[in-house]
Amino acid sequence: MRVGILALQGDVSEHLVAMRNAMGKMKIGGEVIEVKRKDELKDLDSLVIPGGESTAIGKLIAKYGIDSEIKNLAKKGIPIMGTCAGLVLVAKEGDEEVAKTGQPLLGLMDIKVKRNAFGRQRESFEADLEIGVLGKEPYHTVFIRAPAIDKTGKGVDVLARFEDKVVMARQRNLLAVAFHPELTSDSRLHEYFLGMGNEDSR
Ligand code: GLN
């Protein structure tokens, strides 16, 4: 298995470590690699778009000319996970803040995103959330200037909420996560993502 971490800006090395750890636990052979050029994106079995600064990552995606390559992967049914800034980028629709910055979105998932949804008082925080697809044990989450999902389209399943906000959702092969699963040692979320590649169809 060949898992790519989009390595333009942000939490790249943390995702590499977390993904290798999850693959080890699941006894999945293969490699986790940093990708940023077109040719590196071609033969992936799954892709992670990490947290960081969505405006910066968006600009670099345009600079490297890889938006169509990422869209092709999504169309082919390759699992793609966007975490935090990555969630902003996979969304079809943004809020006023996204409009203000003029940042291009990849528009892979039928969700509307609100950037920096938790406001100043809650710039960063941690919380234990119940996430059914990860099992009974609560999952410890780290939010850093996190976005939230404001609206979901028809084929989108909500997988987790924090208070009244949707913070994790899935649409077929696409997974959007508002927090940072790469910053804790609990590998369940990465394992869930890896498992998405083995499901027949949804
Ligand atoms: N607020 C950032 C953005 O919109 C995301 C923060 C993060 O990825 N930790 O790009």
PDB file of N, CA, C and O in Angstrom, residues 115-184:
ATOM      1  N   ARG A 115     -14.454  28.597   8.392  1.00  0.00           N
ATOM      2  CA  ARG A 115     -13.062  28.660   8.881  1.00  0.00           C
ATOM      3  C   ARG A 115     -13.041  29.250  10.282  1.00  0.00           C
ATOM      4  O   ARG A 115     -13.866  30.089  10.624  1.00  0.00           O
ATOM      5  N   ASN A 116     -12.062  28.858  11.072  1.00  0.00           N
ATOM      6  CA  ASN A 116     -11.878  29.389  12.428  1.00  0.00           C
ATOM      7  C   ASN A 116     -13.220  29.474  13.167  1.00  0.00           C
ATOM      8  O   ASN A 116     -13.568  30.504  13.743  1.00  0.00           O
ATOM      9  N   ALA A 117     -13.934  28.376  13.153  1.00  0.00           N
ATOM     10  CA  ALA A 117     -15.327  28.362  13.603  1.00  0.00           C
ATOM     11  C   ALA A 117     -15.490  28.524  15.111  1.00  0.00           C
ATOM     12  O   ALA A 117     -16.583  28.783  15.590  1.00  0.00           O
ATOM     13  N   PHE A 118     -14.410  28.322  15.864  1.00  0.00           N
ATOM     14  CA  PHE A 118     -14.557  28.326  17.318  1.00  0.00           C
ATOM     15  C   PHE A 118     -14.179  29.654  17.965  1.00  0.00           C
ATOM     16  O   PHE A 118     -14.184  29.787  19.180  1.00  0.00           O
ATOM     17  N   GLY A 119     -13.818  30.628  17.141  1.00  0.00           N
ATOM     18  CA  GLY A 119     -13.616  31.981  17.644  1.00  0.00           C
ATOM     19  C   GLY A 119     -12.380  32.135  18.507  1.00  0.00           C
ATOM     20  O   GLY A 119     -11.650  31.185  18.741  1.00  0.00           O
ATOM     21  N   ARG A 120     -12.187  33.333  18.984  1.00  0.00           N
ATOM     22  CA  ARG A 120     -10.959  33.668  19.695  1.00  0.00           C
ATOM     23  C   ARG A 120     -10.803  32.963  21.028  1.00  0.00           C
ATOM     24  O   ARG A 120      -9.726  32.492  21.376  1.00  0.00           O
ATOM     25  N   GLN A 121     -11.914  32.892  21.777  1.00  0.00           N
ATOM     26  CA  GLN A 121     -11.805  32.311  23.105  1.00  0.00           C
ATOM     27  C   GLN A 121     -11.434  30.848  23.086  1.00  0.00           C
ATOM     28  O   GLN A 121     -10.913  30.311  24.034  1.00  0.00           O
ATOM     29  N   ARG A 122     -11.741  30.240  21.963  1.00  0.00           N
ATOM     30  CA  ARG A 122     -11.494  28.800  21.867  1.00  0.00           C
ATOM     31  C   ARG A 122     -10.541  28.498  20.725  1.00  0.00           C
ATOM     32  O   ARG A 122     -10.699  27.521  20.024  1.00  0.00           O
ATOM     33  N   GLU A 123      -9.532  29.351  20.545  1.00  0.00           N
ATOM     34  CA  GLU A 123      -8.587  29.151  19.438  1.00  0.00           C
ATOM     35  C   GLU A 123      -8.049  27.730  19.432  1.00  0.00           C
ATOM     36  O   GLU A 123      -7.983  27.088  18.411  1.00  0.00           O
ATOM     37  N   SER A 124      -7.620  27.272  20.629  1.00  0.00           N
ATOM     38  CA  SER A 124      -7.114  25.911  20.755  1.00  0.00           C
ATOM     39  C   SER A 124      -7.721  25.275  21.987  1.00  0.00           C
ATOM     40  O   SER A 124      -7.805  25.917  23.031  1.00  0.00           O
ATOM     41  N   PHE A 125      -8.141  24.036  21.869  1.00  0.00           N
ATOM     42  CA  PHE A 125      -8.678  23.323  23.023  1.00  0.00           C
ATOM     43  C   PHE A 125      -8.662  21.833  22.738  1.00  0.00           C
ATOM     44  O   PHE A 125      -8.443  21.413  21.596  1.00  0.00           O
ATOM     45  N   GLU A 126      -8.846  21.067  23.804  1.00  0.00           N
ATOM     46  CA  GLU A 126      -8.879  19.610  23.644  1.00  0.00           C
ATOM     47  C   GLU A 126     -10.189  19.091  24.233  1.00  0.00           C
ATOM     48  O   GLU A 126     -10.734  19.701  25.150  1.00  0.00           O
ATOM     49  N   ALA A 127     -10.664  18.000  23.700  1.00  0.00           N
ATOM     50  CA  ALA A 127     -11.931  17.452  24.196  1.00  0.00           C
ATOM     51  C   ALA A 127     -12.001  15.961  23.903  1.00  0.00           C
ATOM     52  O   ALA A 127     -11.425  15.492  22.920  1.00  0.00           O
ATOM     53  N   ASP A 128     -12.682  15.234  24.769  1.00  0.00           N
ATOM     54  CA  ASP A 128     -12.933  13.815  24.517  1.00  0.00           C
ATOM     55  C   ASP A 128     -14.276  13.684  23.821  1.00  0.00           C
ATOM     56  O   ASP A 128     -15.290  14.117  24.362  1.00  0.00           O
ATOM     57  N   LEU A 129     -14.268  13.117  22.650  1.00  0.00           N
ATOM     58  CA  LEU A 129     -15.505  13.014  21.869  1.00  0.00           C
ATOM     59  C   LEU A 129     -15.920  11.566  21.677  1.00  0.00           C
ATOM     60  O   LEU A 129     -15.076  10.678  21.595  1.00  0.00           O
ATOM     61  N   GLU A 130     -17.218  11.380  21.601  1.00  0.00           N
ATOM     62  CA  GLU A 130     -17.735  10.065  21.235  1.00  0.00           C
ATOM     63  C   GLU A 130     -17.797  10.009  19.718  1.00  0.00           C
ATOM     64  O   GLU A 130     -18.472  10.830  19.096  1.00  0.00           O
ATOM     65  N   ILE A 131     -17.038   9.088  19.160  1.00  0.00           N
ATOM     66  CA  ILE A 131     -17.041   8.937  17.705  1.00  0.00           C
ATOM     67  C   ILE A 131     -17.354   7.473  17.413  1.00  0.00           C
ATOM     68  O   ILE A 131     -16.483   6.605  17.531  1.00  0.00           O
ATOM     69  N   GLY A 132     -18.614   7.227  17.098  1.00  0.00           N
ATOM     70  CA  GLY A 132     -19.110   5.854  16.970  1.00  0.00           C
ATOM     71  C   GLY A 132     -18.247   4.956  16.099  1.00  0.00           C
ATOM     72  O   GLY A 132     -17.963   3.817  16.452  1.00  0.00           O
ATOM     73  N   VAL A 133     -17.786   5.466  14.954  1.00  0.00           N
ATOM     74  CA  VAL A 133     -17.027   4.612  14.034  1.00  0.00           C
ATOM     75  C   VAL A 133     -15.656   4.221  14.600  1.00  0.00           C
ATOM     76  O   VAL A 133     -14.998   3.335  14.075  1.00  0.00           O
ATOM     77  N   LEU A 134     -15.233   4.881  15.669  1.00  0.00           N
ATOM     78  CA  LEU A 134     -13.928   4.545  16.259  1.00  0.00           C
ATOM     79  C   LEU A 134     -14.072   3.630  17.480  1.00  0.00           C
ATOM     80  O   LEU A 134     -13.094   3.295  18.138  1.00  0.00           O
ATOM     81  N   GLY A 135     -15.294   3.273  17.810  1.00  0.00           N
ATOM     82  CA  GLY A 135     -15.505   2.389  18.952  1.00  0.00           C
ATOM     83  C   GLY A 135     -16.066   3.123  20.156  1.00  0.00           C
ATOM     84  O   GLY A 135     -16.329   4.328  20.092  1.00  0.00           O
ATOM     85  N   LYS A 136     -16.221   2.384  21.247  1.00  0.00           N
ATOM     86  CA  LYS A 136     -16.911   2.923  22.432  1.00  0.00           C
ATOM     87  C   LYS A 136     -16.069   3.939  23.198  1.00  0.00           C
ATOM     88  O   LYS A 136     -16.566   4.908  23.759  1.00  0.00           O
ATOM     89  N   GLU A 137     -14.767   3.646  23.281  1.00  0.00           N
ATOM     90  CA  GLU A 137     -13.844   4.486  24.042  1.00  0.00           C
ATOM     91  C   GLU A 137     -13.823   5.901  23.451  1.00  0.00           C
ATOM     92  O   GLU A 137     -13.644   6.063  22.246  1.00  0.00           O
ATOM     93  N   PRO A 138     -14.007   6.961  24.276  1.00  0.00           N
ATOM     94  CA  PRO A 138     -13.959   8.325  23.723  1.00  0.00           C
ATOM     95  C   PRO A 138     -12.608   8.593  23.048  1.00  0.00           C
ATOM     96  O   PRO A 138     -11.596   8.003  23.422  1.00  0.00           O
ATOM     97  N   TYR A 139     -12.627   9.453  22.084  1.00  0.00           N
ATOM     98  CA  TYR A 139     -11.412   9.774  21.320  1.00  0.00           C
ATOM     99  C   TYR A 139     -10.967  11.182  21.719  1.00  0.00           C
ATOM    100  O   TYR A 139     -11.750  12.127  21.662  1.00  0.00           O
ATOM    101  N   HIS A 140      -9.702  11.302  22.121  1.00  0.00           N
ATOM    102  CA  HIS A 140      -9.195  12.606  22.560  1.00  0.00           C
ATOM    103  C   HIS A 140      -8.831  13.463  21.349  1.00  0.00           C
ATOM    104  O   HIS A 140      -8.042  13.044  20.507  1.00  0.00           O
ATOM    105  N   THR A 141      -9.418  14.650  21.294  1.00  0.00           N
ATOM    106  CA  THR A 141      -9.207  15.488  20.106  1.00  0.00           C
ATOM    107  C   THR A 141      -8.509  16.795  20.461  1.00  0.00           C
ATOM    108  O   THR A 141      -8.717  17.361  21.534  1.00  0.00           O
ATOM    109  N   VAL A 142      -7.694  17.268  19.531  1.00  0.00           N
ATOM    110  CA  VAL A 142      -6.982  18.540  19.679  1.00  0.00           C
ATOM    111  C   VAL A 142      -7.461  19.464  18.555  1.00  0.00           C
ATOM    112  O   VAL A 142      -7.335  19.132  17.380  1.00  0.00           O
ATOM    113  N   PHE A 143      -8.016  20.602  18.960  1.00  0.00           N
ATOM    114  CA  PHE A 143      -8.496  21.585  17.977  1.00  0.00           C
ATOM    115  C   PHE A 143      -7.570  22.794  18.004  1.00  0.00           C
ATOM    116  O   PHE A 143      -7.281  23.344  19.073  1.00  0.00           O
ATOM    117  N   ILE A 144      -7.095  23.213  16.848  1.00  0.00           N
ATOM    118  CA  ILE A 144      -6.234  24.398  16.771  1.00  0.00           C
ATOM    119  C   ILE A 144      -6.780  25.312  15.675  1.00  0.00           C
ATOM    120  O   ILE A 144      -6.722  24.985  14.498  1.00  0.00           O
ATOM    121  N   ARG A 145      -7.332  26.429  16.095  1.00  0.00           N
ATOM    122  CA  ARG A 145      -7.981  27.358  15.140  1.00  0.00           C
ATOM    123  C   ARG A 145      -8.762  26.562  14.094  1.00  0.00           C
ATOM    124  O   ARG A 145      -8.592  26.724  12.883  1.00  0.00           O
ATOM    125  N   ALA A 146      -9.604  25.700  14.619  1.00  0.00           N
ATOM    126  CA  ALA A 146     -10.224  24.693  13.761  1.00  0.00           C
ATOM    127  C   ALA A 146     -11.428  25.221  12.984  1.00  0.00           C
ATOM    128  O   ALA A 146     -12.134  26.116  13.443  1.00  0.00           O
ATOM    129  N   PRO A 147     -11.642  24.638  11.835  1.00  0.00           N
ATOM    130  CA  PRO A 147     -12.878  24.921  11.102  1.00  0.00           C
ATOM    131  C   PRO A 147     -13.986  24.004  11.609  1.00  0.00           C
ATOM    132  O   PRO A 147     -13.740  23.110  12.419  1.00  0.00           O
ATOM    133  N   ALA A 148     -15.200  24.226  11.146  1.00  0.00           N
ATOM    134  CA  ALA A 148     -16.301  23.285  11.408  1.00  0.00           C
ATOM    135  C   ALA A 148     -17.095  23.164  10.121  1.00  0.00           C
ATOM    136  O   ALA A 148     -16.953  23.983   9.208  1.00  0.00           O
ATOM    137  N   ILE A 149     -17.910  22.114  10.089  1.00  0.00           N
ATOM    138  CA  ILE A 149     -18.725  21.894   8.901  1.00  0.00           C
ATOM    139  C   ILE A 149     -20.109  22.480   9.166  1.00  0.00           C
ATOM    140  O   ILE A 149     -20.796  22.084  10.097  1.00  0.00           O
ATOM    141  N   ASP A 150     -20.466  23.447   8.346  1.00  0.00           N
ATOM    142  CA  ASP A 150     -21.686  24.219   8.545  1.00  0.00           C
ATOM    143  C   ASP A 150     -22.899  23.572   7.902  1.00  0.00           C
ATOM    144  O   ASP A 150     -24.014  23.694   8.386  1.00  0.00           O
ATOM    145  N   LYS A 151     -22.665  22.931   6.771  1.00  0.00           N
ATOM    146  CA  LYS A 151     -23.764  22.299   6.034  1.00  0.00           C
ATOM    147  C   LYS A 151     -23.235  21.039   5.393  1.00  0.00           C
ATOM    148  O   LYS A 151     -22.088  20.996   4.957  1.00  0.00           O
ATOM    149  N   THR A 152     -24.073  20.013   5.332  1.00  0.00           N
ATOM    150  CA  THR A 152     -23.658  18.789   4.647  1.00  0.00           C
ATOM    151  C   THR A 152     -24.678  18.444   3.569  1.00  0.00           C
ATOM    152  O   THR A 152     -25.887  18.601   3.771  1.00  0.00           O
ATOM    153  N   GLY A 153     -24.194  17.963   2.455  1.00  0.00           N
ATOM    154  CA  GLY A 153     -25.070  17.556   1.354  1.00  0.00           C
ATOM    155  C   GLY A 153     -25.599  16.152   1.582  1.00  0.00           C
ATOM    156  O   GLY A 153     -25.300  15.508   2.599  1.00  0.00           O
ATOM    157  N   LYS A 154     -26.335  15.659   0.600  1.00  0.00           N
ATOM    158  CA  LYS A 154     -27.063  14.401   0.724  1.00  0.00           C
ATOM    159  C   LYS A 154     -26.213  13.176   1.080  1.00  0.00           C
ATOM    160  O   LYS A 154     -26.547  12.418   1.962  1.00  0.00           O
ATOM    161  N   GLY A 155     -25.123  12.982   0.363  1.00  0.00           N
ATOM    162  CA  GLY A 155     -24.365  11.747   0.558  1.00  0.00           C
ATOM    163  C   GLY A 155     -23.361  11.814   1.691  1.00  0.00           C
ATOM    164  O   GLY A 155     -22.466  10.973   1.795  1.00  0.00           O
ATOM    165  N   VAL A 156     -23.487  12.825   2.551  1.00  0.00           N
ATOM    166  CA  VAL A 156     -22.480  13.032   3.589  1.00  0.00           C
ATOM    167  C   VAL A 156     -22.979  12.498   4.934  1.00  0.00           C
ATOM    168  O   VAL A 156     -24.062  12.849   5.385  1.00  0.00           O
ATOM    169  N   ASP A 157     -22.163  11.646   5.563  1.00  0.00           N
ATOM    170  CA  ASP A 157     -22.503  11.136   6.902  1.00  0.00           C
ATOM    171  C   ASP A 157     -21.759  11.945   7.953  1.00  0.00           C
ATOM    172  O   ASP A 157     -20.532  12.100   7.865  1.00  0.00           O
ATOM    173  N   VAL A 158     -22.480  12.414   8.949  1.00  0.00           N
ATOM    174  CA  VAL A 158     -21.838  13.109  10.068  1.00  0.00           C
ATOM    175  C   VAL A 158     -21.301  12.052  11.027  1.00  0.00           C
ATOM    176  O   VAL A 158     -22.046  11.191  11.493  1.00  0.00           O
ATOM    177  N   LEU A 159     -20.006  12.108  11.334  1.00  0.00           N
ATOM    178  CA  LEU A 159     -19.396  11.087  12.203  1.00  0.00           C
ATOM    179  C   LEU A 159     -19.099  11.601  13.611  1.00  0.00           C
ATOM    180  O   LEU A 159     -18.960  10.816  14.538  1.00  0.00           O
ATOM    181  N   ALA A 160     -18.960  12.914  13.761  1.00  0.00           N
ATOM    182  CA  ALA A 160     -18.726  13.455  15.102  1.00  0.00           C
ATOM    183  C   ALA A 160     -19.158  14.912  15.188  1.00  0.00           C
ATOM    184  O   ALA A 160     -19.093  15.662  14.207  1.00  0.00           O
ATOM    185  N   ARG A 161     -19.584  15.258  16.414  1.00  0.00           N
ATOM    186  CA  ARG A 161     -19.950  16.642  16.703  1.00  0.00           C
ATOM    187  C   ARG A 161     -19.237  17.087  17.957  1.00  0.00           C
ATOM    188  O   ARG A 161     -18.995  16.275  18.861  1.00  0.00           O
ATOM    189  N   PHE A 162     -18.897  18.377  18.024  1.00  0.00           N
ATOM    190  CA  PHE A 162     -18.476  18.973  19.289  1.00  0.00           C
ATOM    191  C   PHE A 162     -19.507  20.050  19.587  1.00  0.00           C
ATOM    192  O   PHE A 162     -19.681  20.974  18.809  1.00  0.00           O
ATOM    193  N   GLU A 163     -20.207  19.892  20.710  1.00  0.00           N
ATOM    194  CA  GLU A 163     -21.351  20.752  21.017  1.00  0.00           C
ATOM    195  C   GLU A 163     -22.293  20.751  19.814  1.00  0.00           C
ATOM    196  O   GLU A 163     -22.683  19.693  19.359  1.00  0.00           O
ATOM    197  N   ASP A 164     -22.588  21.925  19.264  1.00  0.00           N
ATOM    198  CA  ASP A 164     -23.558  21.915  18.159  1.00  0.00           C
ATOM    199  C   ASP A 164     -22.887  21.863  16.782  1.00  0.00           C
ATOM    200  O   ASP A 164     -23.547  21.986  15.763  1.00  0.00           O
ATOM    201  N   LYS A 165     -21.576  21.671  16.774  1.00  0.00           N
ATOM    202  CA  LYS A 165     -20.874  21.764  15.481  1.00  0.00           C
ATOM    203  C   LYS A 165     -20.419  20.404  14.950  1.00  0.00           C
ATOM    204  O   LYS A 165     -19.945  19.558  15.707  1.00  0.00           O
ATOM    205  N   VAL A 166     -20.561  20.236  13.648  1.00  0.00           N
ATOM    206  CA  VAL A 166     -20.090  19.002  13.005  1.00  0.00           C
ATOM    207  C   VAL A 166     -18.576  19.112  12.800  1.00  0.00           C
ATOM    208  O   VAL A 166     -18.085  20.069  12.190  1.00  0.00           O
ATOM    209  N   VAL A 167     -17.843  18.133  13.338  1.00  0.00           N
ATOM    210  CA  VAL A 167     -16.374  18.219  13.277  1.00  0.00           C
ATOM    211  C   VAL A 167     -15.733  17.015  12.565  1.00  0.00           C
ATOM    212  O   VAL A 167     -14.512  16.939  12.447  1.00  0.00           O
ATOM    213  N   MET A 168     -16.551  16.086  12.104  1.00  0.00           N
ATOM    214  CA  MET A 168     -16.014  14.970  11.321  1.00  0.00           C
ATOM    215  C   MET A 168     -17.140  14.433  10.446  1.00  0.00           C
ATOM    216  O   MET A 168     -18.265  14.243  10.920  1.00  0.00           O
ATOM    217  N   ALA A 169     -16.834  14.234   9.179  1.00  0.00           N
ATOM    218  CA  ALA A 169     -17.867  13.750   8.258  1.00  0.00           C
ATOM    219  C   ALA A 169     -17.216  12.959   7.141  1.00  0.00           C
ATOM    220  O   ALA A 169     -16.030  13.109   6.853  1.00  0.00           O
ATOM    221  N   ARG A 170     -18.048  12.127   6.526  1.00  0.00           N
ATOM    222  CA  ARG A 170     -17.540  11.282   5.449  1.00  0.00           C
ATOM    223  C   ARG A 170     -18.503  11.272   4.273  1.00  0.00           C
ATOM    224  O   ARG A 170     -19.722  11.236   4.452  1.00  0.00           O
ATOM    225  N   GLN A 171     -17.958  11.314   3.095  1.00  0.00           N
ATOM    226  CA  GLN A 171     -18.746  11.132   1.880  1.00  0.00           C
ATOM    227  C   GLN A 171     -17.995  10.111   1.028  1.00  0.00           C
ATOM    228  O   GLN A 171     -16.934  10.407   0.483  1.00  0.00           O
ATOM    229  N   ARG A 172     -18.534   8.901   0.962  1.00  0.00           N
ATOM    230  CA  ARG A 172     -17.864   7.783   0.259  1.00  0.00           C
ATOM    231  C   ARG A 172     -16.384   7.688   0.653  1.00  0.00           C
ATOM    232  O   ARG A 172     -16.074   7.364   1.789  1.00  0.00           O
ATOM    233  N   ASN A 173     -15.497   7.974  -0.302  1.00  0.00           N
ATOM    234  CA  ASN A 173     -14.056   7.820  -0.071  1.00  0.00           C
ATOM    235  C   ASN A 173     -13.407   9.056   0.557  1.00  0.00           C
ATOM    236  O   ASN A 173     -12.185   9.119   0.665  1.00  0.00           O
ATOM    237  N   LEU A 174     -14.208  10.021   0.949  1.00  0.00           N
ATOM    238  CA  LEU A 174     -13.641  11.273   1.455  1.00  0.00           C
ATOM    239  C   LEU A 174     -13.959  11.463   2.931  1.00  0.00           C
ATOM    240  O   LEU A 174     -15.097  11.275   3.354  1.00  0.00           O
ATOM    241  N   LEU A 175     -12.931  11.834   3.685  1.00  0.00           N
ATOM    242  CA  LEU A 175     -13.092  11.997   5.129  1.00  0.00           C
ATOM    243  C   LEU A 175     -12.600  13.391   5.526  1.00  0.00           C
ATOM    244  O   LEU A 175     -11.487  13.791   5.180  1.00  0.00           O
ATOM    245  N   ALA A 176     -13.450  14.129   6.240  1.00  0.00           N
ATOM    246  CA  ALA A 176     -13.097  15.484   6.665  1.00  0.00           C
ATOM    247  C   ALA A 176     -13.088  15.534   8.186  1.00  0.00           C
ATOM    248  O   ALA A 176     -14.054  15.130   8.836  1.00  0.00           O
ATOM    249  N   VAL A 177     -11.976  16.023   8.746  1.00  0.00           N
ATOM    250  CA  VAL A 177     -11.776  16.009  10.191  1.00  0.00           C
ATOM    251  C   VAL A 177     -11.321  17.409  10.628  1.00  0.00           C
ATOM    252  O   VAL A 177     -10.313  17.915  10.133  1.00  0.00           O
ATOM    253  N   ALA A 178     -12.067  18.033  11.550  1.00  0.00           N
ATOM    254  CA  ALA A 178     -11.751  19.414  11.927  1.00  0.00           C
ATOM    255  C   ALA A 178     -10.585  19.515  12.909  1.00  0.00           C
ATOM    256  O   ALA A 178      -9.947  20.547  13.028  1.00  0.00           O
ATOM    257  N   PHE A 179     -10.315  18.415  13.623  1.00  0.00           N
ATOM    258  CA  PHE A 179      -9.252  18.440  14.642  1.00  0.00           C
ATOM    259  C   PHE A 179      -7.980  17.788  14.107  1.00  0.00           C
ATOM    260  O   PHE A 179      -7.848  17.568  12.897  1.00  0.00           O
ATOM    261  N   HIS A 180      -7.044  17.486  15.010  1.00  0.00           N
ATOM    262  CA  HIS A 180      -5.717  17.001  14.592  1.00  0.00           C
ATOM    263  C   HIS A 180      -5.437  15.581  15.099  1.00  0.00           C
ATOM    264  O   HIS A 180      -4.783  15.418  16.136  1.00  0.00           O
ATOM    265  N   PRO A 181      -5.856  14.557  14.376  1.00  0.00           N
ATOM    266  CA  PRO A 181      -5.645  13.180  14.852  1.00  0.00           C
ATOM    267  C   PRO A 181      -4.162  12.793  14.864  1.00  0.00           C
ATOM    268  O   PRO A 181      -3.787  11.813  15.508  1.00  0.00           O
ATOM    269  N   GLU A 182      -3.330  13.561  14.177  1.00  0.00           N
ATOM    270  CA  GLU A 182      -1.896  13.239  14.104  1.00  0.00           C
ATOM    271  C   GLU A 182      -1.140  13.713  15.350  1.00  0.00           C
ATOM    272  O   GLU A 182       0.023  13.418  15.512  1.00  0.00           O
ATOM    273  N   LEU A 183      -1.817  14.469  16.224  1.00  0.00           N
ATOM    274  CA  LEU A 183      -1.127  15.021  17.389  1.00  0.00           C
ATOM    275  C   LEU A 183      -1.338  14.219  18.666  1.00  0.00           C
ATOM    276  O   LEU A 183      -0.876  14.611  19.729  1.00  0.00           O
ATOM    277  N   THR A 184      -2.066  13.120  18.566  1.00  0.00           N
ATOM    278  CA  THR A 184      -2.211  12.249  19.736  1.00  0.00           C
ATOM    279  C   THR A 184      -1.704  10.857  19.346  1.00  0.00           C
ATOM    280  O   THR A 184      -1.522  10.567  18.162  1.00  0.00           O
TER     281      THR A 184
END
